[in-house]
One Martini backbone bead per residue (centre of mass of N, CA, C, O) as a GRO file, in nm:
protein
  351
    1MET     BB    1   0.101   0.045  -0.004
    2GLN     BB    2   0.092   0.359  -0.034
    3ALA     BB    3   0.229   0.656   0.056
    4ASP     BB    4   0.152   0.946   0.188
    5ALA     BB    5   0.178   1.248   0.159
    6PRO     BB    6   0.392   1.467   0.303
    7GLU     BB    7   0.375   1.796   0.251
    8VAL     BB    8   0.154   1.881   0.508
    9ILE     BB    9   0.359   1.868   0.697
   10SER     BB   10   0.513   2.046   0.889
   11ALA     BB   11   0.779   2.124   1.023
   12PRO     BB   12   0.936   2.186   1.288
   13GLN     BB   13   1.095   2.323   1.560
   14ARG     BB   14   1.389   2.365   1.654
   15GLY     BB   15   1.500   2.337   2.042
   16ARG     BB   16   1.253   2.148   2.166
   17ARG     BB   17   1.331   1.870   2.299
   18THR     BB   18   1.228   1.583   2.490
   19GLY     BB   19   1.519   1.474   2.558
   20ARG     BB   20   1.522   1.743   2.815
   21THR     BB   21   1.296   1.577   3.022
   22THR     BB   22   1.274   1.627   3.362
   23CYS     BB   23   1.196   1.620   3.620
   24GLY     BB   24   0.996   1.903   3.696
   25SER     BB   25   0.954   2.001   3.438
   26ARG     BB   26   0.841   2.146   3.182
   27PRO     BB   27   0.640   2.052   2.922
   28SER     BB   28   0.731   1.974   2.616
   29THR     BB   29   0.676   2.095   2.277
   30GLY     BB   30   0.513   1.924   1.973
   31PRO     BB   31   0.358   1.802   1.740
   32SER     BB   32   0.030   1.777   1.684
   33LEU     BB   33  -0.165   1.517   1.624
   34LEU     BB   34  -0.431   1.765   1.564
   35ALA     BB   35  -0.275   1.833   1.315
   36PRO     BB   36  -0.298   1.947   1.023
   37GLY     BB   37  -0.207   1.623   0.816
   38ALA     BB   38  -0.164   1.387   1.033
   39ALA     BB   39  -0.398   1.187   0.884
   40HIS     BB   40  -0.277   1.175   0.626
   41ASP     BB   41   0.071   1.152   0.738
   42PRO     BB   42   0.150   0.959   1.005
   43TYR     BB   43   0.453   0.891   0.931
   44ARG     BB   44   0.608   1.138   0.912
   45PHE     BB   45   0.523   1.268   1.176
   46TYR     BB   46   0.650   1.011   1.363
   47ARG     BB   47   0.975   1.073   1.243
   48VAL     BB   48   0.972   1.339   1.391
   49LEU     BB   49   0.923   1.226   1.672
   50ARG     BB   50   1.141   1.038   1.713
   51GLU     BB   51   1.400   1.266   1.616
   52GLU     BB   52   1.314   1.540   1.814
   53TYR     BB   53   1.033   1.389   1.974
   54PRO     BB   54   0.977   1.149   2.189
   55LEU     BB   55   0.908   1.322   2.418
   56SER     BB   56   0.576   1.499   2.418
   57TYR     BB   57   0.376   1.774   2.463
   58ASP     BB   58   0.039   1.756   2.399
   59VAL     BB   59  -0.202   2.035   2.423
   60PRO     BB   60  -0.475   1.945   2.289
   61LEU     BB   61  -0.482   1.663   2.401
   62GLY     BB   62  -0.328   1.622   2.714
   63ALA     BB   63  -0.083   1.453   2.634
   64TRP     BB   64   0.155   1.240   2.592
   65LEU     BB   65   0.400   1.160   2.337
   66VAL     BB   66   0.497   0.809   2.232
   67SER     BB   67   0.715   0.653   1.973
   68ARG     BB   68   0.925   0.465   2.041
   69TYR     BB   69   0.937   0.141   2.044
   70ALA     BB   70   1.084   0.085   2.357
   71ASP     BB   71   0.851   0.261   2.490
   72VAL     BB   72   0.582   0.130   2.415
   73THR     BB   73   0.631  -0.126   2.518
   74THR     BB   74   0.651  -0.038   2.808
   75ALA     BB   75   0.358   0.115   2.791
   76LEU     BB   76   0.228  -0.180   2.747
   77THR     BB   77   0.424  -0.389   3.000
   78ASP     BB   78   0.408  -0.203   3.245
   79PRO     BB   79   0.313  -0.160   3.592
   80ARG     BB   80   0.321   0.175   3.544
   81PHE     BB   81   0.079   0.132   3.397
   82ALA     BB   82  -0.228   0.247   3.265
   83GLY     BB   83  -0.542   0.222   3.174
   84LEU     BB   84  -0.804   0.362   2.991
   85PRO     BB   85  -1.109   0.405   2.937
   86HIS     BB   86  -1.286   0.249   2.705
   87ASP     BB   87  -1.555   0.156   2.656
   88THR     BB   88  -1.536  -0.150   2.792
   89ALA     BB   89  -1.334  -0.098   2.923
   90PRO     BB   90  -1.187  -0.067   3.216
   91ARG     BB   91  -1.064   0.121   3.492
   92ASP     BB   92  -0.738   0.040   3.487
   93GLY     BB   93  -0.718  -0.139   3.238
   94PRO     BB   94  -0.760  -0.257   2.969
   95ALA     BB   95  -0.658  -0.152   2.614
   96PRO     BB   96  -0.659  -0.079   2.315
   97LEU     BB   97  -0.495  -0.352   2.099
   98GLY     BB   98  -0.514  -0.360   1.805
   99LEU     BB   99  -0.798  -0.592   1.777
  100CYS     BB  100  -0.820  -0.538   2.098
  101HIS     BB  101  -1.089  -0.371   2.276
  102GLY     BB  102  -1.045  -0.410   2.625
  103SER     BB  103  -1.111  -0.715   2.746
  104PRO     BB  104  -1.074  -0.852   3.050
  105LEU     BB  105  -1.062  -1.142   2.890
  106CYS     BB  106  -0.791  -1.074   2.757
  107ALA     BB  107  -0.593  -1.092   2.921
  108PRO     BB  108  -0.291  -1.214   3.011
  109ARG     BB  109  -0.280  -1.567   3.170
  110ARG     BB  110  -0.149  -1.739   2.933
  111PRO     BB  111   0.017  -1.899   2.746
  112HIS     BB  112   0.040  -1.879   2.357
  113ALA     BB  113   0.059  -2.037   2.072
  114ALA     BB  114   0.112  -1.987   1.785
  115ALA     BB  115   0.015  -2.095   1.473
  116ALA     BB  116   0.271  -2.133   1.150
  117GLY     BB  117   0.085  -2.310   0.913
  118SER     BB  118  -0.034  -2.508   0.727
  119VAL     BB  119  -0.374  -2.464   0.643
  120PRO     BB  120  -0.642  -2.613   0.552
  121ARG     BB  121  -0.901  -2.476   0.492
  122HIS     BB  122  -1.141  -2.696   0.619
  123MET     BB  123  -0.981  -2.607   0.881
  124PRO     BB  124  -0.929  -2.487   1.158
  125ASP     BB  125  -0.782  -2.278   1.402
  126PRO     BB  126  -0.510  -2.294   1.590
  127GLY     BB  127  -0.701  -2.268   1.861
  128PRO     BB  128  -0.991  -2.056   2.024
  129VAL     BB  129  -1.169  -2.141   1.767
  130PRO     BB  130  -1.446  -2.215   1.716
  131ARG     BB  131  -1.571  -2.423   1.458
  132HIS     BB  132  -1.815  -2.276   1.389
  133MET     BB  133  -1.669  -2.056   1.316
  134ALA     BB  134  -1.443  -2.127   1.093
  135ALA     BB  135  -1.664  -2.231   0.914
  136ARG     BB  136  -1.813  -1.935   0.879
  137ILE     BB  137  -1.599  -1.815   0.756
  138GLU     BB  138  -1.520  -1.977   0.500
  139ARG     BB  139  -1.796  -1.923   0.405
  140THR     BB  140  -1.834  -1.635   0.386
  141ALA     BB  141  -1.603  -1.586   0.193
  142TYR     BB  142  -1.693  -1.755  -0.073
  143VAL     BB  143  -1.954  -1.599  -0.115
  144LEU     BB  144  -1.804  -1.313  -0.158
  145ALA     BB  145  -1.614  -1.403  -0.367
  146ARG     BB  146  -1.823  -1.503  -0.599
  147ARG     BB  147  -1.972  -1.259  -0.649
  148ILE     BB  148  -1.732  -1.078  -0.726
  149ALA     BB  149  -1.635  -1.235  -0.963
  150ARG     BB  150  -1.875  -1.140  -1.151
  151ARG     BB  151  -1.732  -0.841  -1.176
  152GLN     BB  152  -1.579  -0.608  -1.342
  153GLN     BB  153  -1.616  -0.408  -1.064
  154ALA     BB  154  -1.479  -0.369  -0.719
  155ASP     BB  155  -1.504  -0.302  -0.351
  156LEU     BB  156  -1.361  -0.471  -0.090
  157VAL     BB  157  -1.450  -0.269   0.136
  158GLU     BB  158  -1.759  -0.284   0.069
  159GLU     BB  159  -1.797  -0.637  -0.038
  160PHE     BB  160  -1.603  -0.733   0.214
  161CYS     BB  161  -1.431  -0.622   0.476
  162ARG     BB  162  -1.726  -0.575   0.594
  163TRP     BB  163  -1.856  -0.871   0.598
  164LEU     BB  164  -1.706  -1.076   0.728
  165PRO     BB  165  -1.652  -1.023   1.018
  166VAL     BB  166  -1.989  -0.996   1.063
  167GLY     BB  167  -2.060  -1.320   0.931
  168ALA     BB  168  -1.876  -1.464   1.142
  169THR     BB  169  -2.014  -1.268   1.371
  170PRO     BB  170  -2.250  -1.322   1.520
  171GLY     BB  171  -2.396  -1.035   1.705
  172ALA     BB  172  -2.212  -0.809   1.585
  173SER     BB  173  -2.185  -0.528   1.503
  174PRO     BB  174  -2.409  -0.208   1.466
  175ARG     BB  175  -2.515  -0.250   1.187
  176PRO     BB  176  -2.785  -0.186   0.949
  177HIS     BB  177  -2.670  -0.450   0.806
  178ARG     BB  178  -2.704  -0.797   0.701
  179LEU     BB  179  -2.603  -1.080   0.631
  180PRO     BB  180  -2.716  -1.321   0.455
  181GLY     BB  181  -2.701  -1.585   0.627
  182SER     BB  182  -2.550  -1.541   0.931
  183GLY     BB  183  -2.725  -1.539   1.182
  184THR     BB  184  -2.716  -1.622   1.496
  185GLY     BB  185  -2.587  -1.476   1.824
  186THR     BB  186  -2.296  -1.475   2.019
  187ALA     BB  187  -2.015  -1.348   2.136
  188THR     BB  188  -1.756  -1.443   2.314
  189THR     BB  189  -1.672  -1.105   2.298
  190PRO     BB  190  -1.645  -0.758   2.266
  191CYS     BB  191  -1.429  -0.788   2.066
  192THR     BB  192  -1.614  -0.948   1.857
  193ARG     BB  193  -1.836  -0.717   1.791
  194HIS     BB  194  -1.594  -0.545   1.700
  195THR     BB  195  -1.539  -0.499   1.344
  196GLY     BB  196  -1.368  -0.262   1.240
  197LEU     BB  197  -1.061  -0.352   1.315
  198ARG     BB  198  -1.072  -0.562   1.114
  199GLU     BB  199  -1.153  -0.419   0.848
  200ARG     BB  200  -0.905  -0.266   0.839
  201ALA     BB  201  -0.689  -0.508   0.879
  202LEU     BB  202  -0.798  -0.636   0.603
  203ALA     BB  203  -0.756  -0.405   0.394
  204SER     BB  204  -0.437  -0.378   0.439
  205PHE     BB  205  -0.368  -0.647   0.357
  206LEU     BB  206  -0.482  -0.666   0.065
  207ALA     BB  207  -0.318  -0.409  -0.016
  208ASN     BB  208  -0.037  -0.515   0.021
  209VAL     BB  209  -0.045  -0.817  -0.127
  210LEU     BB  210  -0.169  -0.681  -0.421
  211ASP     BB  211   0.114  -0.514  -0.432
  212ALA     BB  212   0.287  -0.826  -0.446
  213PRO     BB  213   0.305  -1.045  -0.721
  214ASP     BB  214   0.491  -1.256  -0.589
  215LEU     BB  215   0.355  -1.326  -0.323
  216LEU     BB  216   0.110  -1.418  -0.448
  217ALA     BB  217   0.287  -1.641  -0.609
  218ALA     BB  218   0.372  -1.778  -0.308
  219LEU     BB  219   0.070  -1.857  -0.192
  220ARG     BB  220   0.010  -2.079  -0.398
  221ILE     BB  221   0.241  -2.267  -0.244
  222GLU     BB  222   0.292  -2.123   0.044
  223PRO     BB  223   0.017  -2.064   0.294
  224ALA     BB  224   0.197  -1.988   0.530
  225LEU     BB  225   0.252  -1.678   0.460
  226ALA     BB  226   0.011  -1.534   0.567
  227ASP     BB  227   0.056  -1.491   0.837
  228ARG     BB  228   0.334  -1.310   0.774
  229ALA     BB  229   0.176  -1.110   0.630
  230TRP     BB  230  -0.014  -1.009   0.882
  231THR     BB  231   0.180  -0.933   1.072
  232GLU     BB  232   0.326  -0.720   0.859
  233SER     BB  233   0.066  -0.520   0.837
  234LEU     BB  234   0.037  -0.471   1.143
  235ARG     BB  235   0.287  -0.320   1.166
  236ARG     BB  236   0.266  -0.112   0.886
  237ASP     BB  237  -0.075  -0.126   0.963
  238PRO     BB  238  -0.270  -0.034   1.175
  239PRO     BB  239  -0.555   0.015   1.308
  240VAL     BB  240  -0.412   0.094   1.592
  241GLN     BB  241  -0.238   0.405   1.629
  242VAL     BB  242  -0.388   0.462   1.956
  243VAL     BB  243  -0.271   0.407   2.286
  244LEU     BB  244  -0.394   0.445   2.607
  245ARG     BB  245  -0.193   0.586   2.902
  246ARG     BB  246  -0.117   0.578   3.282
  247THR     BB  247   0.071   0.682   3.532
  248LEU     BB  248   0.164   0.564   3.851
  249THR     BB  249   0.474   0.654   3.794
  250GLU     BB  250   0.741   0.748   3.762
  251VAL     BB  251   0.889   0.761   3.393
  252ALA     BB  252   1.197   0.628   3.227
  253LEU     BB  253   1.293   0.711   2.925
  254SER     BB  254   1.463   0.770   2.599
  255GLY     BB  255   1.309   1.106   2.611
  256GLY     BB  256   1.243   1.063   2.911
  257THR     BB  257   1.007   1.173   3.161
  258LEU     BB  258   0.750   1.082   3.331
  259PRO     BB  259   0.488   1.172   3.516
  260ALA     BB  260   0.276   1.119   3.752
  261GLY     BB  261  -0.053   1.077   3.607
  262ALA     BB  262   0.011   1.045   3.287
  263ASP     BB  263  -0.104   1.072   2.985
  264VAL     BB  264  -0.069   0.857   2.718
  265ALA     BB  265   0.045   0.840   2.416
  266CYS     BB  266   0.050   0.547   2.186
  267LEU     BB  267   0.229   0.509   1.923
  268MET     BB  268   0.169   0.239   1.666
  269GLY     BB  269   0.283   0.359   1.396
  270SER     BB  270   0.560   0.437   1.491
  271ALA     BB  271   0.693   0.138   1.630
  272GLY     BB  272   0.609   0.010   1.357
  273ARG     BB  273   0.863   0.227   1.211
  274ASP     BB  274   1.125   0.175   1.357
  275PRO     BB  275   1.447   0.118   1.310
  276GLU     BB  276   1.576   0.037   1.579
  277ARG     BB  277   1.380  -0.266   1.499
  278PHE     BB  278   1.340  -0.222   1.177
  279ALA     BB  279   1.402  -0.286   0.888
  280ALA     BB  280   1.292  -0.144   0.679
  281PRO     BB  281   1.007  -0.038   0.776
  282ASP     BB  282   0.810   0.067   0.517
  283VAL     BB  283   0.853  -0.223   0.429
  284PHE     BB  284   0.649  -0.509   0.281
  285ASP     BB  285   0.760  -0.774   0.466
  286PRO     BB  286   0.718  -1.136   0.533
  287PHE     BB  287   1.069  -1.248   0.531
  288ARG     BB  288   1.159  -1.100   0.751
  289ARG     BB  289   1.337  -1.147   1.072
  290ASP     BB  290   1.203  -0.896   1.226
  291GLN     BB  291   0.950  -1.022   1.353
  292GLY     BB  292   0.666  -0.906   1.571
  293ARG     BB  293   0.372  -0.922   1.849
  294SER     BB  294   0.346  -0.696   2.042
  295LEU     BB  295   0.141  -0.512   1.893
  296THR     BB  296  -0.150  -0.703   1.821
  297GLY     BB  297  -0.174  -0.817   2.076
  298PRO     BB  298  -0.357  -1.069   2.258
  299ALA     BB  299  -0.290  -1.417   2.169
  300SER     BB  300  -0.606  -1.496   2.317
  301CYS     BB  301  -0.748  -1.296   2.164
  302PRO     BB  302  -1.015  -1.350   1.976
  303ALA     BB  303  -1.011  -1.143   1.771
  304VAL     BB  304  -0.697  -1.181   1.695
  305LEU     BB  305  -0.797  -1.481   1.589
  306LEU     BB  306  -1.010  -1.423   1.400
  307GLY     BB  307  -0.846  -1.183   1.207
  308ARG     BB  308  -0.608  -1.422   1.103
  309LEU     BB  309  -0.831  -1.608   0.972
  310GLU     BB  310  -0.974  -1.415   0.815
  311ALA     BB  311  -0.725  -1.336   0.640
  312ARG     BB  312  -0.670  -1.617   0.534
  313GLN     BB  313  -0.950  -1.702   0.415
  314GLY     BB  314  -0.999  -1.477   0.236
  315LEU     BB  315  -0.722  -1.492   0.071
  316PHE     BB  316  -0.801  -1.779  -0.064
  317ALA     BB  317  -1.117  -1.680  -0.156
  318LEU     BB  318  -1.033  -1.494  -0.393
  319LEU     BB  319  -0.811  -1.671  -0.540
  320GLU     BB  320  -1.025  -1.857  -0.630
  321ALA     BB  321  -1.215  -1.710  -0.774
  322MET     BB  322  -0.968  -1.501  -0.828
  323PRO     BB  323  -0.675  -1.561  -1.047
  324ARG     BB  324  -0.669  -1.220  -1.172
  325LEU     BB  325  -0.659  -1.023  -0.977
  326ARG     BB  326  -0.671  -0.650  -0.946
  327TRP     BB  327  -0.667  -0.399  -1.022
  328ALA     BB  328  -0.775  -0.112  -1.098
  329ASP     BB  329  -0.755   0.127  -1.339
  330GLY     BB  330  -0.545   0.396  -1.174
  331PHE     BB  331  -0.564   0.231  -0.888
  332ARG     BB  332  -0.454   0.347  -0.524
  333PRO     BB  333  -0.386   0.237  -0.229
  334ALA     BB  334  -0.519   0.463   0.092
  335GLY     BB  335  -0.491   0.562   0.371
  336SER     BB  336  -0.709   0.635   0.674
  337GLY     BB  337  -0.664   0.836   0.960
  338LEU     BB  338  -0.573   0.842   1.340
  339LEU     BB  339  -0.639   0.658   1.498
  340THR     BB  340  -0.792   0.465   1.265
  341ARG     BB  341  -0.666   0.261   1.013
  342GLY     BB  342  -0.724   0.268   0.645
  343PRO     BB  343  -0.892   0.178   0.364
  344ARG     BB  344  -1.193   0.304   0.201
  345ALA     BB  345  -1.066   0.139  -0.054
  346LEU     BB  346  -1.080  -0.137  -0.338
  347LEU     BB  347  -1.035  -0.141  -0.682
  348VAL     BB  348  -1.118  -0.426  -0.852
  349ARG     BB  349  -1.048  -0.696  -1.088
  350PRO     BB  350  -1.148  -1.015  -1.116
  351GLY     BB  351  -1.048  -1.095  -1.426
   0.00000   0.00000   0.00000
């Protein structure tokens, strides 16, 4: 998926770097996450923050911005940080991360080993995804793909990414329409009922894969690559760009010191593209040796597991129904959004 145009955000004034922030000093300020243009090209904005303002106080937002991978992972895992209330997340409990919507049931309490092997499409995902739900994901993906295959041109966001999570999870997101034949039922956790994040993640995943013809060819030979491509897409283009935390005590980070009781905006999109952690971070490369899943959400979260299975089954359904699937003439995908992000359209030619 192509990068957004970088010229919208003006360069910040130098000389006010928050790397000099110390305990007791007044908050140093840098460019604001709410500034015009930040939503259009957040990745250039993040680069400016990592290099010039690794820890800065965003006055319009009313929170500290943390942009480096090491600092973001500290804020997400260190017990000196707590979550902020957000939708179904309890006060001082888990906050949304990756595809997880913040249910207390999703807090990691036991280790979970994610499988990464070739899985036949008729088999359920190796993990705590109910068999009937895995079968529903497969069935929904192939019904949608066959419908799209009859078209001269289609929008995968509107006609596939939006409906696969809804059809695969009965009783899910409160959308005005339901996929015919999707049935009724109750989702496993609050995370699975919020399908918007999985929709955006699936759209970014398909955009990245369709932009890599060699990868598409390799996937037909080695389906297990779909899991690596999914993990890589979540790193490069995460659906959740910002996660909020609050410090319980003073915390020293690489860019300075956070005071106690501070609201902190962890910039997930910035952490995933930190060159100190990932080689060539702007490049979509499922074969990279430095892959990691620390930013994708709790491994045991049902929404995380469902998202991975939806991506795998969805991609295979599309490729089976449309072997010549490609971009519509002149179309290039681009992400949009500030707190959550993904392409709004994926125009393709099925045949």
